[in-house]
PDB file of C-alpha atoms in Angstrom:
ATOM      1  CA  GLN A   4       0.000   0.000   0.000  1.00  0.00           C
ATOM      2  CA  VAL A   5       1.010   3.614  -0.452  1.00  0.00           C
ATOM      3  CA  GLN A   6       2.788   4.588   2.749  1.00  0.00           C
ATOM      4  CA  LEU A   7       5.662   6.328   4.477  1.00  0.00           C
ATOM      5  CA  VAL A   8       7.484   4.777   7.414  1.00  0.00           C
ATOM      6  CA  GLU A   9       9.913   6.799   9.522  1.00  0.00           C
ATOM      7  CA  SER A  10      12.691   5.435  11.692  1.00  0.00           C
ATOM      8  CA  GLY A  11      15.793   6.610  13.504  1.00  0.00           C
ATOM      9  CA  GLY A  12      14.371   8.643  16.352  1.00  0.00           C
ATOM     10  CA  GLY A  13      15.589   8.313  19.913  1.00  0.00           C
ATOM     11  CA  LEU A  14      17.241   9.987  22.861  1.00  0.00           C
ATOM     12  CA  VAL A  15      20.339  12.057  22.183  1.00  0.00           C
ATOM     13  CA  LYS A  16      22.377  14.501  24.245  1.00  0.00           C
ATOM     14  CA  PRO A  17      22.554  18.191  23.376  1.00  0.00           C
ATOM     15  CA  GLY A  18      25.161  18.714  20.693  1.00  0.00           C
ATOM     16  CA  GLY A  19      24.717  15.191  19.415  1.00  0.00           C
ATOM     17  CA  SER A  20      23.589  13.882  16.039  1.00  0.00           C
ATOM     18  CA  LEU A  21      20.826  11.683  14.726  1.00  0.00           C
ATOM     19  CA  ARG A  22      19.771  10.522  11.264  1.00  0.00           C
ATOM     20  CA  LEU A  23      16.112  10.006  10.488  1.00  0.00           C
ATOM     21  CA  SER A  24      14.936   7.844   7.609  1.00  0.00           C
ATOM     22  CA  CYS A  25      11.635   7.673   5.783  1.00  0.00           C
ATOM     23  CA  ALA A  26      10.889   4.664   3.580  1.00  0.00           C
ATOM     24  CA  ALA A  27       8.325   5.165   0.836  1.00  0.00           C
ATOM     25  CA  SER A  28       6.199   2.435  -0.721  1.00  0.00           C
ATOM     26  CA  GLU A  29       3.926   1.943  -3.704  1.00  0.00           C
ATOM     27  CA  PHE A  30       4.305   5.267  -5.496  1.00  0.00           C
ATOM     28  CA  THR A  31       6.841   6.824  -7.833  1.00  0.00           C
ATOM     29  CA  PHE A  32       8.970   8.351  -5.094  1.00  0.00           C
ATOM     30  CA  SER A  33      11.272  10.263  -7.433  1.00  0.00           C
ATOM     31  CA  ASP A  34       8.339  12.292  -8.806  1.00  0.00           C
ATOM     32  CA  TYR A  35       7.457  13.915  -5.509  1.00  0.00           C
ATOM     33  CA  TYR A  36       8.772  16.696  -3.339  1.00  0.00           C
ATOM     34  CA  MET A  37       9.174  15.302   0.182  1.00  0.00           C
ATOM     35  CA  SER A  38       9.002  17.181   3.454  1.00  0.00           C
ATOM     36  CA  TRP A  39      10.011  16.790   7.074  1.00  0.00           C
ATOM     37  CA  ILE A  40       7.579  18.384   9.519  1.00  0.00           C
ATOM     38  CA  ARG A  41       7.941  18.301  13.276  1.00  0.00           C
ATOM     39  CA  GLN A  42       5.438  18.644  16.085  1.00  0.00           C
ATOM     40  CA  THR A  43       5.976  19.765  19.648  1.00  0.00           C
ATOM     41  CA  PRO A  44       3.430  20.408  22.383  1.00  0.00           C
ATOM     42  CA  GLY A  45       4.723  23.940  22.762  1.00  0.00           C
ATOM     43  CA  LYS A  46       5.281  25.159  19.194  1.00  0.00           C
ATOM     44  CA  GLY A  47       2.855  22.921  17.333  1.00  0.00           C
ATOM     45  CA  LEU A  48       3.566  21.896  13.748  1.00  0.00           C
ATOM     46  CA  GLU A  49       6.648  23.327  12.058  1.00  0.00           C
ATOM     47  CA  TRP A  50       7.880  22.773   8.512  1.00  0.00           C
ATOM     48  CA  VAL A  51      11.501  21.717   8.925  1.00  0.00           C
ATOM     49  CA  ALA A  52      12.658  21.065   5.370  1.00  0.00           C
ATOM     50  CA  TYR A  53      11.601  19.905   1.927  1.00  0.00           C
ATOM     51  CA  LEU A  54      13.385  18.533  -1.108  1.00  0.00           C
ATOM     52  CA  SER A  55      12.436  18.164  -4.747  1.00  0.00           C
ATOM     53  CA  GLY A  56      12.382  14.810  -6.495  1.00  0.00           C
ATOM     54  CA  SER A  57      15.685  15.525  -8.189  1.00  0.00           C
ATOM     55  CA  ALA A  58      17.129  17.025  -4.986  1.00  0.00           C
ATOM     56  CA  THR A  59      17.836  20.295  -6.778  1.00  0.00           C
ATOM     57  CA  THR A  60      15.387  22.414  -4.782  1.00  0.00           C
ATOM     58  CA  ILE A  61      15.823  22.452  -1.019  1.00  0.00           C
ATOM     59  CA  TYR A  62      14.194  24.458   1.756  1.00  0.00           C
ATOM     60  CA  TYR A  63      15.210  24.655   5.413  1.00  0.00           C
ATOM     61  CA  ALA A  64      13.495  26.435   8.252  1.00  0.00           C
ATOM     62  CA  ASP A  65      15.698  29.133   9.776  1.00  0.00           C
ATOM     63  CA  SER A  66      15.618  27.223  13.054  1.00  0.00           C
ATOM     64  CA  VAL A  67      17.535  24.272  11.555  1.00  0.00           C
ATOM     65  CA  LYS A  68      19.562  25.889   8.771  1.00  0.00           C
ATOM     66  CA  GLY A  69      23.218  24.920   9.008  1.00  0.00           C
ATOM     67  CA  ARG A  70      22.517  22.049  11.412  1.00  0.00           C
ATOM     68  CA  PHE A  71      20.118  19.767   9.535  1.00  0.00           C
ATOM     69  CA  THR A  72      20.552  18.244   6.069  1.00  0.00           C
ATOM     70  CA  ILE A  73      17.721  16.749   4.054  1.00  0.00           C
ATOM     71  CA  SER A  74      18.573  14.210   1.365  1.00  0.00           C
ATOM     72  CA  ARG A  75      17.051  11.362  -0.594  1.00  0.00           C
ATOM     73  CA  ASP A  76      18.010   8.164  -2.371  1.00  0.00           C
ATOM     74  CA  ASN A  77      15.476   7.603  -5.134  1.00  0.00           C
ATOM     75  CA  ALA A  78      16.897   4.154  -5.897  1.00  0.00           C
ATOM     76  CA  LYS A  79      16.037   3.143  -2.345  1.00  0.00           C
ATOM     77  CA  ASN A  80      12.786   5.138  -2.187  1.00  0.00           C
ATOM     78  CA  SER A  81      14.081   6.796   0.937  1.00  0.00           C
ATOM     79  CA  LEU A  82      14.209  10.259   2.461  1.00  0.00           C
ATOM     80  CA  TYR A  83      16.654  11.262   5.162  1.00  0.00           C
ATOM     81  CA  LEU A  84      17.190  14.010   7.716  1.00  0.00           C
ATOM     82  CA  GLN A  85      20.676  14.310   9.177  1.00  0.00           C
ATOM     83  CA  MET A  86      20.430  16.310  12.374  1.00  0.00           C
ATOM     84  CA  ASN A  87      23.616  17.696  13.914  1.00  0.00           C
ATOM     85  CA  SER A  88      24.298  20.010  16.853  1.00  0.00           C
ATOM     86  CA  LEU A  89      20.975  19.042  18.344  1.00  0.00           C
ATOM     87  CA  ARG A  90      19.353  21.297  20.916  1.00  0.00           C
ATOM     88  CA  ALA A  91      16.653  20.752  23.506  1.00  0.00           C
ATOM     89  CA  GLU A  92      14.252  22.729  21.332  1.00  0.00           C
ATOM     90  CA  ASP A  93      14.630  20.139  18.547  1.00  0.00           C
ATOM     91  CA  THR A  94      12.763  17.667  20.741  1.00  0.00           C
ATOM     92  CA  ALA A  95       9.678  16.717  18.732  1.00  0.00           C
ATOM     93  CA  VAL A  96       7.890  14.064  16.771  1.00  0.00           C
ATOM     94  CA  TYR A  97       9.241  14.199  13.231  1.00  0.00           C
ATOM     95  CA  TYR A  98       6.991  13.307  10.299  1.00  0.00           C
ATOM     96  CA  CYS A  99       7.859  12.834   6.666  1.00  0.00           C
ATOM     97  CA  ALA A 100       5.093  13.889   4.328  1.00  0.00           C
ATOM     98  CA  ARG A 101       4.176  14.047   0.662  1.00  0.00           C
ATOM     99  CA  GLY A 102       1.869  16.259  -1.351  1.00  0.00           C
ATOM    100  CA  GLN A 103      -1.030  15.111  -3.485  1.00  0.00           C
ATOM    101  CA  LYS A 104       0.489  16.007  -6.827  1.00  0.00           C
ATOM    102  CA  PRO A 105       3.856  14.993  -8.313  1.00  0.00           C
ATOM    103  CA  PHE A 106       6.396  17.611  -9.314  1.00  0.00           C
ATOM    104  CA  LEU A 107       4.714  20.388  -7.298  1.00  0.00           C
ATOM    105  CA  ARG A 108       6.321  22.201  -4.388  1.00  0.00           C
ATOM    106  CA  PRO A 109       4.557  21.437  -1.101  1.00  0.00           C
ATOM    107  CA  VAL A 110       4.175  25.163  -0.441  1.00  0.00           C
ATOM    108  CA  PRO A 111       2.651  27.303  -1.664  1.00  0.00           C
ATOM    109  CA  SER A 112       0.245  24.704  -2.917  1.00  0.00           C
ATOM    110  CA  SER A 113      -3.417  24.215  -3.653  1.00  0.00           C
ATOM    111  CA  TYR A 114      -3.280  20.551  -2.678  1.00  0.00           C
ATOM    112  CA  GLY A 115      -1.941  20.072   0.845  1.00  0.00           C
ATOM    113  CA  LEU A 116      -0.095  17.041   2.216  1.00  0.00           C
ATOM    114  CA  ASN A 117      -2.108  13.879   1.788  1.00  0.00           C
ATOM    115  CA  LEU A 118       0.430  11.262   2.845  1.00  0.00           C
ATOM    116  CA  TRP A 119       2.185  11.273   6.222  1.00  0.00           C
ATOM    117  CA  GLY A 120       4.329   8.756   8.031  1.00  0.00           C
ATOM    118  CA  GLN A 121       3.510   7.631  11.550  1.00  0.00           C
ATOM    119  CA  GLY A 122       6.202   9.882  13.023  1.00  0.00           C
ATOM    120  CA  THR A 123       9.405   9.206  14.929  1.00  0.00           C
ATOM    121  CA  LYS A 124      10.135  10.804  18.291  1.00  0.00           C
ATOM    122  CA  VAL A 125      13.363  12.681  18.897  1.00  0.00           C
ATOM    123  CA  THR A 126      14.286  13.669  22.430  1.00  0.00           C
ATOM    124  CA  VAL A 127      17.279  15.903  23.061  1.00  0.00           C
ATOM    125  CA  SER A 128      18.203  15.820  26.718  1.00  0.00           C
ATOM    126  CA  SER A 129      21.213  15.323  28.939  1.00  0.00           C
TER     127      SER A 129
ATOM    128  CA  GLN B  17       2.644  31.973  18.759  1.00  0.00           C
ATOM    129  CA  SER B  18       1.371  30.672  15.436  1.00  0.00           C
ATOM    130  CA  VAL B  19       1.068  32.775  12.296  1.00  0.00           C
ATOM    131  CA  LEU B  20      -2.421  31.353  11.808  1.00  0.00           C
ATOM    132  CA  THR B  21      -4.702  31.727  14.818  1.00  0.00           C
ATOM    133  CA  GLN B  22      -7.200  29.067  15.802  1.00  0.00           C
ATOM    134  CA  PRO B  23      -9.362  28.815  18.918  1.00  0.00           C
ATOM    135  CA  PRO B  24      -7.759  26.364  21.343  1.00  0.00           C
ATOM    136  CA  SER B  25     -10.968  24.422  21.766  1.00  0.00           C
ATOM    137  CA  VAL B  26     -14.515  24.054  20.522  1.00  0.00           C
ATOM    138  CA  SER B  27     -17.248  21.663  21.553  1.00  0.00           C
ATOM    139  CA  GLY B  28     -20.622  20.445  20.441  1.00  0.00           C
ATOM    140  CA  ALA B  29     -23.198  17.779  21.085  1.00  0.00           C
ATOM    141  CA  PRO B  30     -23.687  14.822  18.754  1.00  0.00           C
ATOM    142  CA  GLY B  31     -25.630  15.861  15.681  1.00  0.00           C
ATOM    143  CA  GLN B  32     -24.810  19.537  16.047  1.00  0.00           C
ATOM    144  CA  ARG B  33     -22.792  21.784  13.734  1.00  0.00           C
ATOM    145  CA  VAL B  34     -19.511  23.334  14.803  1.00  0.00           C
ATOM    146  CA  THR B  35     -17.119  25.674  13.062  1.00  0.00           C
ATOM    147  CA  ILE B  36     -13.410  26.209  13.590  1.00  0.00           C
ATOM    148  CA  SER B  37     -11.871  29.475  12.483  1.00  0.00           C
ATOM    149  CA  CYS B  38      -8.372  30.102  11.166  1.00  0.00           C
ATOM    150  CA  THR B  39      -7.348  33.752  11.159  1.00  0.00           C
ATOM    151  CA  GLY B  40      -4.357  34.917   9.182  1.00  0.00           C
ATOM    152  CA  SER B  41      -3.183  38.162   7.637  1.00  0.00           C
ATOM    153  CA  SER B  42      -2.469  39.934   4.378  1.00  0.00           C
ATOM    154  CA  SER B  43       0.741  37.941   3.953  1.00  0.00           C
ATOM    155  CA  ASN B  44      -0.909  34.526   3.960  1.00  0.00           C
ATOM    156  CA  ILE B  45      -4.650  33.837   3.692  1.00  0.00           C
ATOM    157  CA  GLY B  46      -5.377  37.438   2.733  1.00  0.00           C
ATOM    158  CA  ALA B  47      -2.797  37.229  -0.054  1.00  0.00           C
ATOM    159  CA  GLY B  48      -4.887  34.583  -1.758  1.00  0.00           C
ATOM    160  CA  LEU B  49      -2.899  31.581  -0.563  1.00  0.00           C
ATOM    161  CA  ASP B  50      -4.897  28.404  -0.217  1.00  0.00           C
ATOM    162  CA  VAL B  51      -5.821  26.927   3.148  1.00  0.00           C
ATOM    163  CA  HIS B  52      -5.763  23.246   4.005  1.00  0.00           C
ATOM    164  CA  TRP B  53      -7.216  21.517   7.038  1.00  0.00           C
ATOM    165  CA  TYR B  54      -5.918  18.453   8.862  1.00  0.00           C
ATOM    166  CA  LEU B  55      -7.434  16.205  11.488  1.00  0.00           C
ATOM    167  CA  GLN B  56      -5.192  14.540  14.053  1.00  0.00           C
ATOM    168  CA  LEU B  57      -6.330  11.767  16.354  1.00  0.00           C
ATOM    169  CA  PRO B  58      -4.280  11.168  19.521  1.00  0.00           C
ATOM    170  CA  GLY B  59      -1.003   9.425  18.811  1.00  0.00           C
ATOM    171  CA  THR B  60      -1.419   9.525  15.036  1.00  0.00           C
ATOM    172  CA  ALA B  61      -0.198  11.680  12.179  1.00  0.00           C
ATOM    173  CA  PRO B  62      -2.244  14.530  10.753  1.00  0.00           C
ATOM    174  CA  LYS B  63      -4.656  13.524   8.009  1.00  0.00           C
ATOM    175  CA  LEU B  64      -5.665  15.833   5.160  1.00  0.00           C
ATOM    176  CA  LEU B  65      -9.317  16.783   5.570  1.00  0.00           C
ATOM    177  CA  ILE B  66      -9.811  19.773   3.253  1.00  0.00           C
ATOM    178  CA  TYR B  67      -7.450  21.092   0.580  1.00  0.00           C
ATOM    179  CA  GLY B  68      -7.538  24.214  -1.539  1.00  0.00           C
ATOM    180  CA  ASN B  69      -9.905  25.962   0.891  1.00  0.00           C
ATOM    181  CA  SER B  70     -12.957  23.837   0.187  1.00  0.00           C
ATOM    182  CA  ASN B  71     -12.090  20.545  -1.511  1.00  0.00           C
ATOM    183  CA  ARG B  72     -12.442  17.160   0.158  1.00  0.00           C
ATOM    184  CA  PRO B  73     -10.050  14.298  -0.610  1.00  0.00           C
ATOM    185  CA  SER B  74     -11.797  11.081  -1.546  1.00  0.00           C
ATOM    186  CA  GLY B  75     -13.083   9.272   1.489  1.00  0.00           C
ATOM    187  CA  VAL B  76     -13.733  12.378   3.581  1.00  0.00           C
ATOM    188  CA  PRO B  77     -17.429  12.641   4.436  1.00  0.00           C
ATOM    189  CA  ASP B  78     -19.368  15.626   3.141  1.00  0.00           C
ATOM    190  CA  ARG B  79     -20.127  16.528   6.748  1.00  0.00           C
ATOM    191  CA  PHE B  80     -16.802  18.357   6.568  1.00  0.00           C
ATOM    192  CA  SER B  81     -16.612  21.573   4.564  1.00  0.00           C
ATOM    193  CA  GLY B  82     -14.219  24.467   4.254  1.00  0.00           C
ATOM    194  CA  SER B  83     -14.488  28.087   3.241  1.00  0.00           C
ATOM    195  CA  LYS B  84     -12.319  31.168   2.994  1.00  0.00           C
ATOM    196  CA  SER B  85     -13.025  34.875   3.098  1.00  0.00           C
ATOM    197  CA  GLY B  86     -10.603  37.753   3.369  1.00  0.00           C
ATOM    198  CA  THR B  87      -7.881  36.914   5.869  1.00  0.00           C
ATOM    199  CA  SER B  88      -9.743  33.989   7.459  1.00  0.00           C
ATOM    200  CA  ALA B  89     -10.824  30.463   6.728  1.00  0.00           C
ATOM    201  CA  SER B  90     -13.295  28.164   8.427  1.00  0.00           C
ATOM    202  CA  LEU B  91     -13.883  24.463   8.811  1.00  0.00           C
ATOM    203  CA  ALA B  92     -17.462  23.375   9.423  1.00  0.00           C
ATOM    204  CA  ILE B  93     -18.505  19.979  10.698  1.00  0.00           C
ATOM    205  CA  THR B  94     -22.185  19.067  10.583  1.00  0.00           C
ATOM    206  CA  GLY B  95     -23.896  16.077  12.151  1.00  0.00           C
ATOM    207  CA  LEU B  96     -21.201  15.876  14.816  1.00  0.00           C
ATOM    208  CA  GLN B  97     -20.144  12.350  15.753  1.00  0.00           C
ATOM    209  CA  ALA B  98     -18.111  11.017  18.656  1.00  0.00           C
ATOM    210  CA  GLU B  99     -15.397   9.919  16.231  1.00  0.00           C
ATOM    211  CA  ASP B 100     -14.879  13.562  15.178  1.00  0.00           C
ATOM    212  CA  GLU B 101     -13.261  14.272  18.538  1.00  0.00           C
ATOM    213  CA  ALA B 102      -9.712  15.216  17.543  1.00  0.00           C
ATOM    214  CA  ASP B 103      -7.329  18.088  16.990  1.00  0.00           C
ATOM    215  CA  TYR B 104      -7.808  20.161  13.839  1.00  0.00           C
ATOM    216  CA  TYR B 105      -5.118  22.257  12.162  1.00  0.00           C
ATOM    217  CA  CYS B 106      -5.225  24.779   9.348  1.00  0.00           C
ATOM    218  CA  GLN B 107      -2.231  25.304   7.065  1.00  0.00           C
ATOM    219  CA  SER B 108      -1.242  27.844   4.439  1.00  0.00           C
ATOM    220  CA  TYR B 109       1.816  29.690   3.174  1.00  0.00           C
ATOM    221  CA  ASP B 110       3.176  33.003   4.349  1.00  0.00           C
ATOM    222  CA  THR B 111       4.705  35.227   1.679  1.00  0.00           C
ATOM    223  CA  ARG B 112       6.536  37.438   4.169  1.00  0.00           C
ATOM    224  CA  LEU B 113       8.165  34.529   5.998  1.00  0.00           C
ATOM    225  CA  SER B 114       8.443  32.419   2.790  1.00  0.00           C
ATOM    226  CA  VAL B 115       7.415  29.325   4.709  1.00  0.00           C
ATOM    227  CA  GLY B 116       4.509  26.944   5.088  1.00  0.00           C
ATOM    228  CA  VAL B 117       2.621  27.793   8.255  1.00  0.00           C
ATOM    229  CA  PHE B 118       0.224  25.944  10.507  1.00  0.00           C
ATOM    230  CA  GLY B 119      -2.378  27.114  12.949  1.00  0.00           C
ATOM    231  CA  GLY B 120      -1.912  26.254  16.610  1.00  0.00           C
ATOM    232  CA  GLY B 121      -4.625  23.637  16.456  1.00  0.00           C
ATOM    233  CA  THR B 122      -8.148  23.340  17.843  1.00  0.00           C
ATOM    234  CA  LYS B 123      -9.280  20.518  20.072  1.00  0.00           C
ATOM    235  CA  LEU B 124     -12.818  19.447  19.257  1.00  0.00           C
ATOM    236  CA  THR B 125     -14.734  17.847  22.102  1.00  0.00           C
ATOM    237  CA  VAL B 126     -17.960  15.998  21.386  1.00  0.00           C
ATOM    238  CA  LEU B 127     -20.095  16.389  24.484  1.00  0.00           C
TER     239      LEU B 127
END
């Protein structure tokens, strides 16, 4: 079935690193922009990063720029988020997500995000 | 503090109609950017409920409807059911911040 499955979350100390993965199934992964979105009780939902199918267009939120790197391996139908220099405020559930239409940026968009993974929890604490 | 403002909570009895507002500004909803709505059950990922202000993905009941006017958007739920109890989020794009933005979420309680 069409789905996204995240993995790689866990507990890490401030300043540490973590790599999240998102495995895609049953759709032409390389045709879609993919996003990482995080959710915290305090700040709600925040768009962290997105990447075009060819990996030529990349967006990062200011809060993660220079620390996080989004990437993809279309041969493996996988999306990644390398998180370095982690801070307490990066603690969140991280979701990968896909838009309804291929080749279109996720924002601004008339179509929204219609496919989300189940989320993976990242806790940054000493 | 979210760019898009939603009421923290709304409630209604089974069978009733409720609306959830999403207030933005001239740099997002008021600039003509589309609004999308998501439903999130506890412990699960958000699910797309309304896209492009008023369109329902296949499988979403017609009890759910969306509208937009000026700098605000609204989600209406008619014939309220116990299973509608969830958190609801609006989402758009802000041209000043150049980023996708979400509302702070509204918790719907079915009395």
